[in-house]
Coordinates of C-alpha atoms in Angstrom, one line a residue:
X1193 CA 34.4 -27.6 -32.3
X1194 CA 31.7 -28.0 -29.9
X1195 CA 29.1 -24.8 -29.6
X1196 CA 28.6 -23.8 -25.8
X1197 CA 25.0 -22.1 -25.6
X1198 CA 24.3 -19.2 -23.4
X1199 CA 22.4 -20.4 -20.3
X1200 CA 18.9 -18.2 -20.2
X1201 CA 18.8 -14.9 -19.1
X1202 CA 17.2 -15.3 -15.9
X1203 CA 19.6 -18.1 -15.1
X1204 CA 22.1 -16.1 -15.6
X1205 CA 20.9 -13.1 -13.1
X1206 CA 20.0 -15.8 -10.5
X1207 CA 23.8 -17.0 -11.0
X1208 CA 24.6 -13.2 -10.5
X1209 CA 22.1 -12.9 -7.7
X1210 CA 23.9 -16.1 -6.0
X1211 CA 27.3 -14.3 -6.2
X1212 CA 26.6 -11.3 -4.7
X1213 CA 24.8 -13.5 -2.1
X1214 CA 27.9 -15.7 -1.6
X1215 CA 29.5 -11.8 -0.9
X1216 CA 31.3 -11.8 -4.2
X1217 CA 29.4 -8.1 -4.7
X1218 CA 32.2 -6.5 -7.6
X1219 CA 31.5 -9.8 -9.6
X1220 CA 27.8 -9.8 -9.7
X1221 CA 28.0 -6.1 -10.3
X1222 CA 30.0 -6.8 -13.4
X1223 CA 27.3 -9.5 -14.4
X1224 CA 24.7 -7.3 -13.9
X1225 CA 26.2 -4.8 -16.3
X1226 CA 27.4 -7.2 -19.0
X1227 CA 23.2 -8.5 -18.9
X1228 CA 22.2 -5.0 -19.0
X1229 CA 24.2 -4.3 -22.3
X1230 CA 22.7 -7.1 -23.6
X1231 CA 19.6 -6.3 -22.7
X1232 CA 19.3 -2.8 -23.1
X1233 CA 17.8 -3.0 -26.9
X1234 CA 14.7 -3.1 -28.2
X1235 CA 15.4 -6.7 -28.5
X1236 CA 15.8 -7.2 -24.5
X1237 CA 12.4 -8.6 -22.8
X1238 CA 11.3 -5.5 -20.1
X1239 CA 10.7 -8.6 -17.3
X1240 CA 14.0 -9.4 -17.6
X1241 CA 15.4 -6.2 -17.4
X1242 CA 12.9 -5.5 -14.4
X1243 CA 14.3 -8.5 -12.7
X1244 CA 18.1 -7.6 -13.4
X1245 CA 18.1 -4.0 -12.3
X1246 CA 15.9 -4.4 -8.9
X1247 CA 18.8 -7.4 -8.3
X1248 CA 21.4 -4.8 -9.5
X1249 CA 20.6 -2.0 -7.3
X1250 CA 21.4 -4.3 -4.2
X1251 CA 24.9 -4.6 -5.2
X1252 CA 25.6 -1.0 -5.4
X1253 CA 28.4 0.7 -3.3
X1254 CA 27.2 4.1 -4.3
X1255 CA 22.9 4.9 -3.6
X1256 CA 23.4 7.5 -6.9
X1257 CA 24.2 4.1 -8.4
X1258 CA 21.6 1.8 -6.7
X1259 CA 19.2 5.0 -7.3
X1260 CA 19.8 4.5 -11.4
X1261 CA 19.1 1.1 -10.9
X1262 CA 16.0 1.1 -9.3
X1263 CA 14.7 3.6 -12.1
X1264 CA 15.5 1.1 -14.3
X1265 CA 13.5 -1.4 -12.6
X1266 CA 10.8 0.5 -12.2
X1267 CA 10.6 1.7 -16.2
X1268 CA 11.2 -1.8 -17.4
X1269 CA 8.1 -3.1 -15.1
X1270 CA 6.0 -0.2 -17.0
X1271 CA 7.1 -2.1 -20.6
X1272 CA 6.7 -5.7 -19.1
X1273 CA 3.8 -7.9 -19.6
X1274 CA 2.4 -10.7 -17.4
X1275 CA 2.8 -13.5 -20.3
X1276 CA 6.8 -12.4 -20.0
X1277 CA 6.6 -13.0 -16.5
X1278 CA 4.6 -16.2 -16.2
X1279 CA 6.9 -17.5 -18.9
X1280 CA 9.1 -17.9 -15.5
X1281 CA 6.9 -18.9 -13.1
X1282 CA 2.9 -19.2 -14.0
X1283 CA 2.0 -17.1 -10.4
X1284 CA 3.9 -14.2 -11.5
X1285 CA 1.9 -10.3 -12.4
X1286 CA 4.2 -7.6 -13.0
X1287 CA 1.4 -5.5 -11.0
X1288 CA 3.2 -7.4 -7.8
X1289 CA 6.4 -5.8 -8.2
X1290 CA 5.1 -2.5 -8.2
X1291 CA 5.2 -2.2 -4.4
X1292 CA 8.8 -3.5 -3.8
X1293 CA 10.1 -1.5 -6.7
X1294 CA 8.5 1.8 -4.7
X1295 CA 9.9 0.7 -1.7
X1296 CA 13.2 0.2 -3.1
X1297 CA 13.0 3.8 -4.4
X1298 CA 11.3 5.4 -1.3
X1299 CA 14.3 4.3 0.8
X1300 CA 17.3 5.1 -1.4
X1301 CA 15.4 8.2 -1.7
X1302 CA 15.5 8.5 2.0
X1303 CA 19.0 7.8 2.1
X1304 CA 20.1 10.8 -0.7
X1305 CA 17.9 13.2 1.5
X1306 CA 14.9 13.7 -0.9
X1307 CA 12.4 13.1 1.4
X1308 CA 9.2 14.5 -0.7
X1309 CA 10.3 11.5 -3.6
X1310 CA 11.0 9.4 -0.8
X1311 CA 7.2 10.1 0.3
X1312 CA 5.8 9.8 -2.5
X1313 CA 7.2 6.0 -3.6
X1314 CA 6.3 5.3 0.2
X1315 CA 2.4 5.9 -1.2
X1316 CA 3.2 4.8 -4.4
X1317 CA 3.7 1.5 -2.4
X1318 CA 1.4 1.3 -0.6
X1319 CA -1.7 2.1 -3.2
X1320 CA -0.1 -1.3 -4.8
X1321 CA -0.2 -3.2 -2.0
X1322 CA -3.3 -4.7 -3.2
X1323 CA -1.5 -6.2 -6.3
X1324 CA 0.5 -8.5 -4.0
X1325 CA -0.7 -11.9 -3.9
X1326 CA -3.2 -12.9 -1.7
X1327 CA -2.3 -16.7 -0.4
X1328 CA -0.5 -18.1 2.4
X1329 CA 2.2 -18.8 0.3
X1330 CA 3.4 -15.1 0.0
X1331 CA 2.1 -13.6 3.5
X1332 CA 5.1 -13.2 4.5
X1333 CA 6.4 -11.5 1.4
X1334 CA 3.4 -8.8 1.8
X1335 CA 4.3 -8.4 5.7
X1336 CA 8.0 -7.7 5.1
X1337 CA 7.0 -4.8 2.7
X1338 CA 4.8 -3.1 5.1
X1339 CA 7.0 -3.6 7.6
X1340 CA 9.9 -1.9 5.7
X1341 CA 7.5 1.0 4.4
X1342 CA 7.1 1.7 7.9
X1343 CA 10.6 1.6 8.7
X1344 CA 11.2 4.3 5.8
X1345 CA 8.3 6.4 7.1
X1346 CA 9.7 6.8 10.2
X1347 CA 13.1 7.5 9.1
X1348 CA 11.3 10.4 7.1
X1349 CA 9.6 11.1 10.1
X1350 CA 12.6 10.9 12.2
X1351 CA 14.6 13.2 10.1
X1352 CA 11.9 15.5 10.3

């Protein structure tokens, strides 16, 4: 009998990432979960469960949900290390994630009506801007934050 390996973890969350993409949202949902499990333990690399939960928290029908998620992002970026990151890709600093992992929480924070946390990831953000790469490559990634920090900002402001 012929052993079939497990594909790599983060082939398996882009696989997951590509489903929900593709609009199949309850199947990459389930993905997601069945990686966390696997990931949860001490064994579980933090990049990976950084990456898995900030792609999880997209598919979530529920914001209490996509809210749990994006805690779990942002703990497992507190654990990673930028040798587990560049391990995928040699550009990668977990410091870079810190302002789209603020974001994500500032505006599901938004959404739940907790504006003060909502405020304060919003700032969280953008003190970390800095950590964003600086090329021309990823100008566009840095714009799209800013611009979606001020989209939350005025919601906040907007809700008064």
């Amino acid at each position: 009998m012929e052993r079939t390996e497990t594909p790599p973890v983060m082939e398996r969350i882009t696989a997951a990432v590509e489903r929900s993409r593709r609009g199949d949202v309850e199947a990459a949902a389930a993905e997601f979960d069945a990686l966390w499990a696997e990931l949860a333990g001490p064994a579980g690399d933090p990049f990976h469960r950084c990456v898995l939960a900030h792609y999880a928290a997209d598919v979530q029908p529920d914001p209490h949900a996509e809210l749990m998620w994006d805690r779990r992002a942002l703990a497992a970026a507190a654990e990673a290390t930028d040798a587990s990151a560049q391990a995928h890709h040699p550009s990668l600093r977990i410091a870079g994630f810190y302002p789209s992992l603020h974001l994500n929480l500032a505006d599901v924070l938004r959404r739940l009506g907790d504006a003060a946390g909502a405020r304060d990831h919003v700032a969280a953000a953008r003190a970390r801007m800095g950590d964003l790469p600086d090329d021309e490559a990823t100008a566009g990634y840095a714009e799209t934050i800013r611009t979606a920090l001020d989209r939350v900002e005025r919601d906040l402001d907007a809700a008064g």
